[in-house]
């Protein structure tokens, strides 16, 4: 054979490329990159309450009623093209006196954590009116109709968090407007989901596992949290509770988990990292969170973000008061896919149940 050059690998690669095919050997740099583990998406950042509140007041002046669906200021991670984390977007929303945010629905699941509410502030979710008192949690799960109503003379405000990055990366976004400002209400409280997701349920009805109740009142949650002040808690998060779906005992929604955590006076947690990302809102107290090489100092009503796979730990700076943080994370999504990992150890759901007290006169226990 003279004159005919044997085909080189480079020739072969370009022929394949012309047919929209790529040899795995060319994808190798990807695997090298993965060998170091996930890269944190975005960076740690804090949005201070006094700055946000001032901007919300301005937004109420410059953005007239009816101009937009929602007066929500989204918190953009400085190191991401969009979103607060790669999966989650938080915002702070305010309504003017008498204003409503008209009814719509989307495949993003959203949670609302009330910062300043009270009687007269409500979100209607699939026909169910949910009052929004201070620090209540209201869910608007995927594809539920929701509209917000401010029948007060003040400017209520709450934290929104949605799984926007997740839904967009899966290309599963749908959106629809209701066509009226206010959706129709269920004819009686006897039809409310909240009546079916508690201690009792109607025996004659199908059981719907996917849906959770839409409102978790702070007046129900806070006493449980405070009652656990003497418990060991998690070495990484202190006394931390998940808002559960009482129909399944599982996470808050299929994609989002909401947590509330108490750091006791001067409590310092151990450092760890995990594949989930979280957005924190300070209910009360003061402290610091170390994230990677940064230290974030937080106070009441600040919002901060801890990206995926960055080492972090918490400290309550007060010697006398507890600090309480609300947070939302994407753990259910990762767990459903078998992709939730922690370092240095798995800490979720590992401690034993509290033991039954020993019978008097015995050493107890089995
Ligand atoms: C949304 O529907 C709300 O319903 C708030 O209050 C913030 C941010 C992005 C996309 C949809 C709401 C939102 C949002």
Short mmCIF file of C-alpha atoms and ligand atoms in Angstrom, two decimals:
data_model
loop_
_atom_site.label_atom_id
_atom_site.label_comp_id
_atom_site.label_asym_id
_atom_site.label_seq_id
_atom_site.Cartn_x
_atom_site.Cartn_y
_atom_site.Cartn_z
CA UNK A 1 0.00 0.00 0.00
CA UNK A 2 1.68 3.13 -1.10
CA UNK A 3 0.24 6.62 -1.36
CA UNK A 4 -2.79 5.99 0.84
CA UNK A 5 -2.39 7.38 4.34
CA UNK A 6 -4.02 5.23 7.05
CA UNK A 7 -6.89 6.95 8.75
CA UNK A 8 -5.76 8.65 11.95
CA UNK A 9 -7.80 8.88 15.13
CA UNK A 10 -8.11 12.63 14.53
CA UNK A 11 -9.56 11.97 11.04
CA UNK A 12 -11.96 9.45 12.54
CA UNK A 13 -13.02 11.91 15.27
CA UNK A 14 -13.88 14.55 12.68
CA UNK A 15 -15.81 12.08 10.54
CA UNK A 16 -17.82 11.11 13.61
CA UNK A 17 -18.37 14.77 14.49
CA UNK A 18 -19.87 15.36 11.05
CA UNK A 19 -22.41 12.65 11.92
CA UNK A 20 -23.09 14.17 15.39
CA UNK A 21 -21.32 11.40 17.22
CA UNK A 22 -18.50 11.74 19.77
CA UNK A 23 -16.17 9.04 21.05
CA UNK A 24 -16.20 8.68 24.83
CA UNK A 25 -12.40 9.19 24.85
CA UNK A 26 -13.07 12.84 23.97
CA UNK A 27 -15.41 13.24 26.94
CA UNK A 28 -12.66 12.23 29.37
CA UNK A 29 -12.06 15.77 30.70
CA UNK A 30 -15.60 15.59 32.08
CA UNK A 31 -14.74 12.55 34.15
CA UNK A 32 -11.55 14.20 35.42
CA UNK A 33 -13.62 17.14 36.52
CA UNK A 34 -16.12 14.91 38.31
CA UNK A 35 -13.31 13.17 40.17
CA UNK A 36 -12.99 16.25 42.42
CA UNK A 37 -16.67 16.00 43.45
CA UNK A 38 -19.36 18.59 42.81
CA UNK A 39 -18.34 22.20 42.38
CA UNK A 40 -20.40 24.50 44.57
CA UNK A 41 -22.82 26.42 42.35
CA UNK A 42 -22.69 30.09 43.28
CA UNK A 43 -21.33 31.52 46.51
CA UNK A 44 -22.42 32.30 50.02
CA UNK A 45 -24.18 35.65 50.30
CA UNK A 46 -26.36 37.59 52.73
CA UNK A 47 -29.15 40.06 52.01
CA UNK A 48 -29.66 42.35 55.01
CA UNK A 49 -33.19 43.03 56.14
CA UNK A 50 -32.76 46.80 56.45
CA UNK A 51 -31.60 47.03 52.79
CA UNK A 52 -34.35 44.76 51.47
CA UNK A 53 -37.05 46.50 53.46
CA UNK A 54 -36.01 49.90 52.12
CA UNK A 55 -36.08 48.57 48.53
CA UNK A 56 -39.50 47.00 49.09
CA UNK A 57 -40.87 50.33 50.33
CA UNK A 58 -39.51 51.93 47.16
CA UNK A 59 -40.97 49.14 45.01
CA UNK A 60 -44.38 49.87 46.51
CA UNK A 61 -44.10 53.45 45.23
CA UNK A 62 -42.60 52.85 41.80
CA UNK A 63 -44.47 49.67 40.86
CA UNK A 64 -48.14 50.43 40.64
CA UNK A 65 -50.83 47.88 41.41
CA UNK A 66 -51.80 45.80 38.42
CA UNK A 67 -48.52 46.32 36.60
CA UNK A 68 -47.13 42.97 37.55
CA UNK A 69 -48.19 39.66 38.93
CA UNK A 70 -45.99 39.90 42.00
CA UNK A 71 -43.97 42.60 43.79
CA UNK A 72 -41.27 40.12 44.77
CA UNK A 73 -37.59 41.09 44.86
CA UNK A 74 -35.65 37.97 43.87
CA UNK A 75 -32.35 37.39 45.65
CA UNK A 76 -29.74 36.73 42.97
CA UNK A 77 -26.61 34.81 43.84
CA UNK A 78 -23.66 37.03 42.78
CA UNK A 79 -21.88 34.01 41.25
CA UNK A 80 -24.78 32.46 39.30
CA UNK A 81 -26.43 33.52 36.03
CA UNK A 82 -29.78 33.45 37.87
CA UNK A 83 -31.36 32.14 41.05
CA UNK A 84 -30.32 32.11 44.69
CA UNK A 85 -28.90 28.59 44.32
CA UNK A 86 -28.75 26.49 41.14
CA UNK A 87 -32.08 24.89 42.10
CA UNK A 88 -33.85 27.49 44.31
CA UNK A 89 -34.86 31.13 44.03
CA UNK A 90 -35.93 33.19 47.02
CA UNK A 91 -37.55 36.59 46.95
CA UNK A 92 -39.15 39.01 49.38
CA UNK A 93 -42.65 40.09 48.45
CA UNK A 94 -44.70 43.06 49.65
CA UNK A 95 -48.27 44.14 49.01
CA UNK A 96 -49.74 47.62 49.24
CA UNK A 97 -52.82 48.23 51.42
CA UNK A 98 -55.90 46.64 49.83
CA UNK A 99 -53.86 45.06 47.05
CA UNK A 100 -54.12 41.57 45.60
CA UNK A 101 -51.68 39.49 43.56
CA UNK A 102 -53.91 37.78 41.02
CA UNK A 103 -54.47 34.06 40.71
CA UNK A 104 -52.14 31.89 38.66
CA UNK A 105 -50.42 28.52 38.80
CA UNK A 106 -47.14 27.03 37.63
CA UNK A 107 -45.21 23.79 37.90
CA UNK A 108 -42.70 25.42 40.23
CA UNK A 109 -43.51 24.63 43.85
CA UNK A 110 -43.37 27.63 46.15
CA UNK A 111 -43.32 28.26 49.86
CA UNK A 112 -44.17 31.52 51.66
CA UNK A 113 -42.71 32.27 55.08
CA UNK A 114 -44.52 35.26 56.55
CA UNK A 115 -42.32 38.07 57.88
CA UNK A 116 -45.04 40.60 58.69
CA UNK A 117 -48.64 39.43 58.40
CA UNK A 118 -51.75 39.08 60.51
CA UNK A 119 -55.53 38.97 60.14
CA UNK A 120 -56.48 40.30 56.71
CA UNK A 121 -53.46 38.84 54.93
CA UNK A 122 -54.11 35.58 53.12
CA UNK A 123 -53.13 33.37 50.24
CA UNK A 124 -55.83 31.31 48.58
CA UNK A 125 -54.51 27.90 47.47
CA UNK A 126 -56.77 25.66 45.35
CA UNK A 127 -59.85 27.28 46.84
CA UNK A 128 -58.63 27.22 50.43
CA UNK A 129 -58.04 30.58 52.17
CA UNK A 130 -54.90 30.48 54.31
CA UNK A 131 -54.45 33.25 56.81
CA UNK A 132 -50.85 34.47 57.04
CA UNK A 133 -49.77 35.40 60.56
CA UNK A 134 -46.19 36.25 61.47
CA UNK A 135 -43.83 33.32 60.70
CA UNK A 136 -46.58 31.06 59.36
CA UNK A 137 -45.54 28.84 56.45
CA UNK A 138 -47.92 28.63 53.48
CA UNK A 139 -47.28 26.17 50.64
CA UNK A 140 -48.33 26.60 47.04
CA UNK A 141 -47.25 23.20 45.67
CA UNK A 142 -46.66 22.52 42.00
CA UNK A 143 -49.67 23.39 39.79
CA UNK A 144 -51.89 24.73 42.61
CA UNK A 145 -53.80 27.96 41.97
CA UNK A 146 -52.69 30.79 44.23
CA UNK A 147 -53.55 34.45 44.79
CA UNK A 148 -52.47 36.73 47.62
CA UNK A 149 -54.80 39.23 49.33
CA UNK A 150 -54.00 42.16 51.57
CA UNK A 151 -57.21 43.29 53.25
CA UNK A 152 -55.25 45.39 55.75
CA UNK A 153 -54.16 49.01 55.85
CA UNK A 154 -50.47 48.06 56.18
CA UNK A 155 -47.74 46.63 53.96
CA UNK A 156 -47.35 42.91 54.74
CA UNK A 157 -44.22 41.12 53.62
CA UNK A 158 -43.07 37.52 53.25
CA UNK A 159 -40.28 35.33 51.93
CA UNK A 160 -41.02 33.45 48.70
CA UNK A 161 -38.94 30.43 47.69
CA UNK A 162 -39.44 28.41 44.51
CA UNK A 163 -37.64 25.52 42.78
CA UNK A 164 -37.10 27.55 39.60
CA UNK A 165 -33.60 26.30 38.72
CA UNK A 166 -34.70 22.71 39.15
CA UNK A 167 -37.84 23.02 37.04
CA UNK A 168 -36.05 24.91 34.28
CA UNK A 169 -33.13 22.45 34.14
CA UNK A 170 -35.63 19.61 33.79
CA UNK A 171 -37.48 21.61 31.15
CA UNK A 172 -40.79 21.04 32.90
CA UNK A 173 -42.09 24.59 33.18
CA UNK A 174 -45.82 25.26 32.67
CA UNK A 175 -47.66 28.45 33.61
CA UNK A 176 -51.30 29.51 33.44
CA UNK A 177 -53.30 32.52 34.62
CA UNK A 178 -56.68 31.92 36.24
CA UNK A 179 -58.35 34.73 34.33
CA UNK A 180 -59.83 36.41 37.42
CA UNK A 181 -58.06 38.26 40.20
CA UNK A 182 -59.51 35.99 42.83
CA UNK A 183 -60.07 32.27 42.42
CA UNK A 184 -63.30 30.68 43.64
CA UNK A 185 -63.29 29.61 47.28
CA UNK A 186 -64.35 26.16 48.43
CA UNK A 187 -67.91 26.37 49.73
CA UNK A 188 -67.06 25.31 53.28
CA UNK A 189 -64.14 24.58 55.53
CA UNK A 190 -65.32 20.97 55.47
CA UNK A 191 -63.77 20.74 52.00
CA UNK A 192 -60.38 22.13 53.06
CA UNK A 193 -57.31 19.94 52.71
CA UNK A 194 -56.23 21.10 56.16
CA UNK A 195 -59.25 19.17 57.56
CA UNK A 196 -57.88 15.99 55.96
CA UNK A 197 -54.19 16.26 56.77
CA UNK A 198 -54.20 16.37 60.56
CA UNK A 199 -55.03 13.93 63.31
CA UNK A 200 -58.22 12.65 61.68
CA UNK A 201 -59.54 12.17 58.16
CA UNK A 202 -62.82 11.37 56.40
CA UNK A 203 -63.08 7.60 56.12
CA UNK A 204 -65.25 7.66 52.99
CA UNK A 205 -62.77 9.61 50.84
CA UNK A 206 -59.76 8.56 48.82
CA UNK A 207 -56.47 9.25 50.52
CA UNK A 208 -54.35 11.76 48.58
CA UNK A 209 -50.73 11.35 49.52
CA UNK A 210 -49.12 13.91 47.27
CA UNK A 211 -50.77 16.94 48.82
CA UNK A 212 -49.73 18.50 52.10
CA UNK A 213 -51.79 21.01 54.08
CA UNK A 214 -51.16 24.48 52.79
CA UNK A 215 -50.64 26.28 56.11
CA UNK A 216 -48.32 25.52 59.03
CA UNK A 217 -49.13 28.00 61.80
CA UNK A 218 -46.15 29.34 63.75
CA UNK A 219 -48.31 29.07 66.87
CA UNK A 220 -48.25 25.27 66.33
CA UNK A 221 -44.59 24.96 65.33
CA UNK A 222 -42.75 27.30 67.73
CA UNK A 223 -43.87 25.54 70.97
CA UNK A 224 -42.60 22.20 69.63
CA UNK A 225 -39.26 23.73 68.75
CA UNK A 226 -38.89 25.44 72.14
CA UNK A 227 -39.91 22.24 73.98
CA UNK A 228 -36.87 20.51 72.46
CA UNK A 229 -34.30 22.93 73.87
CA UNK A 230 -32.96 20.19 76.17
CA UNK A 231 -32.61 17.61 73.38
CA UNK A 232 -29.27 16.73 71.89
CA UNK A 233 -30.21 17.84 68.38
CA UNK A 234 -28.01 17.49 65.32
CA UNK A 235 -24.28 18.12 65.70
CA UNK A 236 -24.43 20.10 62.46
CA UNK A 237 -27.68 22.07 62.80
CA UNK A 238 -28.69 22.11 66.46
CA UNK A 239 -32.36 21.42 67.26
CA UNK A 240 -33.80 21.24 63.76
CA UNK A 241 -37.32 20.27 62.67
CA UNK A 242 -38.66 19.51 59.22
CA UNK A 243 -42.13 20.69 58.20
CA UNK A 244 -43.61 17.33 57.20
CA UNK A 245 -46.40 16.29 54.91
CA UNK A 246 -48.60 14.65 57.58
CA UNK A 247 -50.25 12.43 54.98
CA UNK A 248 -46.95 10.69 54.24
CA UNK A 249 -44.65 11.68 57.10
CA UNK A 250 -42.33 12.72 54.27
CA UNK A 251 -40.84 16.05 53.21
CA UNK A 252 -42.71 19.33 52.89
CA UNK A 253 -43.21 18.91 49.13
CA UNK A 254 -41.74 16.36 46.66
CA UNK A 255 -39.00 18.85 45.71
CA UNK A 256 -38.59 21.17 48.72
CA UNK A 257 -38.03 20.70 52.40
CA UNK A 258 -38.66 23.48 54.92
CA UNK A 259 -36.80 23.44 58.22
CA UNK A 260 -36.84 25.47 61.39
CA UNK A 261 -33.82 25.29 63.67
CA UNK A 262 -32.89 26.55 67.09
CA UNK A 263 -29.32 27.29 68.10
CA UNK A 264 -29.14 27.49 71.85
CA UNK A 265 -27.18 30.26 73.61
CA UNK A 266 -23.58 30.13 72.39
CA UNK A 267 -24.22 26.87 70.52
CA UNK A 268 -21.52 26.17 67.94
CA UNK A 269 -22.23 23.40 65.44
CA UNK A 270 -19.73 21.16 63.69
CA UNK A 271 -18.85 21.80 60.08
CA UNK A 272 -20.10 19.60 57.23
CA UNK A 273 -21.18 19.77 53.60
CA UNK A 274 -23.84 18.11 51.49
CA UNK A 275 -25.06 17.96 47.92
CA UNK A 276 -28.16 20.01 48.79
CA UNK A 277 -28.30 23.82 48.86
CA UNK A 278 -30.23 25.94 51.38
CA UNK A 279 -31.65 29.41 51.84
CA UNK A 280 -31.86 30.68 55.43
CA UNK A 281 -34.10 33.32 56.96
CA UNK A 282 -33.40 34.59 60.48
CA UNK A 283 -36.58 34.54 62.56
CA UNK A 284 -34.79 35.95 65.58
CA UNK A 285 -31.40 36.08 67.25
CA UNK A 286 -27.90 36.86 66.11
CA UNK A 287 -25.06 34.67 65.04
CA UNK A 288 -22.56 33.67 62.40
CA UNK A 289 -22.39 31.02 59.73
CA UNK A 290 -19.02 29.96 58.35
CA UNK A 291 -19.36 28.93 54.70
CA UNK A 292 -16.10 27.81 53.09
CA UNK A 293 -13.60 30.58 53.89
CA UNK A 294 -16.26 33.20 54.57
CA UNK A 295 -18.00 34.16 57.75
CA UNK A 296 -21.51 35.59 57.51
CA UNK A 297 -22.83 37.54 60.49
CA UNK A 298 -26.60 37.57 60.62
CA UNK A 299 -29.37 39.26 62.60
CA UNK A 300 -33.15 39.30 62.63
CA UNK A 301 -34.90 38.95 59.25
CA UNK A 302 -31.70 38.72 57.20
CA UNK A 303 -31.67 36.11 54.40
CA UNK A 304 -28.55 34.18 53.43
CA UNK A 305 -27.64 31.35 51.10
CA UNK A 306 -25.44 28.28 51.59
CA UNK A 307 -24.62 26.70 48.21
CA UNK A 308 -24.26 22.96 47.65
CA UNK A 309 -21.11 21.12 48.76
CA UNK A 310 -19.56 24.00 50.75
CA UNK A 311 -18.46 23.31 54.32
CA UNK A 312 -20.56 25.27 56.80
CA UNK A 313 -21.20 25.60 60.52
CA UNK A 314 -23.39 27.82 62.71
CA UNK A 315 -22.82 29.80 65.88
CA UNK A 316 -25.31 31.62 68.07
CA UNK A 317 -23.45 34.70 69.36
CA UNK A 318 -25.79 35.32 72.27
CA UNK A 319 -25.03 33.97 75.73
CA UNK A 320 -28.63 34.27 76.84
CA UNK A 321 -31.13 33.91 73.93
CA UNK A 322 -31.82 31.22 71.38
CA UNK A 323 -31.41 31.97 67.66
CA UNK A 324 -34.11 30.63 65.32
CA UNK A 325 -33.55 30.08 61.60
CA UNK A 326 -36.12 29.07 59.01
CA UNK A 327 -34.70 27.46 55.88
CA UNK A 328 -35.70 25.81 52.63
CA UNK A 329 -33.60 23.23 50.78
CA UNK A 330 -33.69 20.81 47.83
CA UNK A 331 -32.98 17.64 49.83
CA UNK A 332 -36.19 15.80 48.74
CA UNK A 333 -35.20 16.15 45.08
CA UNK A 334 -31.72 14.78 45.69
CA UNK A 335 -32.97 11.97 47.93
CA UNK A 336 -35.60 10.91 45.40
CA UNK A 337 -32.81 10.53 42.85
CA UNK A 338 -30.36 8.83 45.21
CA UNK A 339 -28.02 11.83 44.98
CA UNK A 340 -28.03 13.16 48.53
CA UNK A 341 -24.58 12.85 50.10
CA UNK A 342 -23.04 14.41 53.18
CA UNK A 343 -19.46 14.70 54.39
CA UNK A 344 -18.09 13.70 56.85
CA UNK A 345 -21.08 11.44 57.62
CA UNK A 346 -24.77 10.96 57.02
CA UNK A 347 -26.49 12.88 59.79
CA UNK A 348 -30.15 12.95 58.75
CA UNK A 349 -32.45 10.52 60.53
CA UNK A 350 -29.69 8.54 62.21
CA UNK A 351 -30.10 9.12 65.99
CA UNK A 352 -32.19 6.58 67.94
CA UNK A 353 -35.61 7.47 69.30
CA UNK A 354 -35.69 8.64 72.91
CA UNK A 355 -35.71 5.58 75.16
CA UNK A 356 -38.76 4.62 77.20
CA UNK A 357 -38.01 5.60 80.83
CA UNK A 358 -36.88 2.76 83.08
CA UNK A 359 -39.49 1.22 85.36
CA UNK A 360 -38.85 2.34 88.98
CA UNK A 361 -36.63 -0.16 90.76
CA UNK A 362 -35.16 -1.63 87.56
CA UNK A 363 -32.17 -0.67 85.45
CA UNK A 364 -34.57 -0.48 82.52
CA UNK A 365 -34.13 -0.83 78.83
CA UNK A 366 -34.13 -3.76 76.46
C1 LIG B 1 -44.54 33.66 41.88
O1 LIG B 1 -45.56 33.05 41.28
C2 LIG B 1 -44.72 34.29 43.12
O2 LIG B 1 -46.94 33.55 43.34
C3 LIG B 1 -43.67 34.93 43.73
O3 LIG B 1 -46.23 34.97 44.77
C4 LIG B 1 -42.42 34.97 43.14
C5 LIG B 1 -40.96 34.40 41.29
C6 LIG B 1 -40.77 33.83 40.08
C7 LIG B 1 -41.80 33.18 39.43
C8 LIG B 1 -43.05 33.11 40.01
C9 LIG B 1 -46.07 34.26 43.78
C10 LIG B 1 -42.21 34.37 41.90
C11 LIG B 1 -43.27 33.71 41.25
#
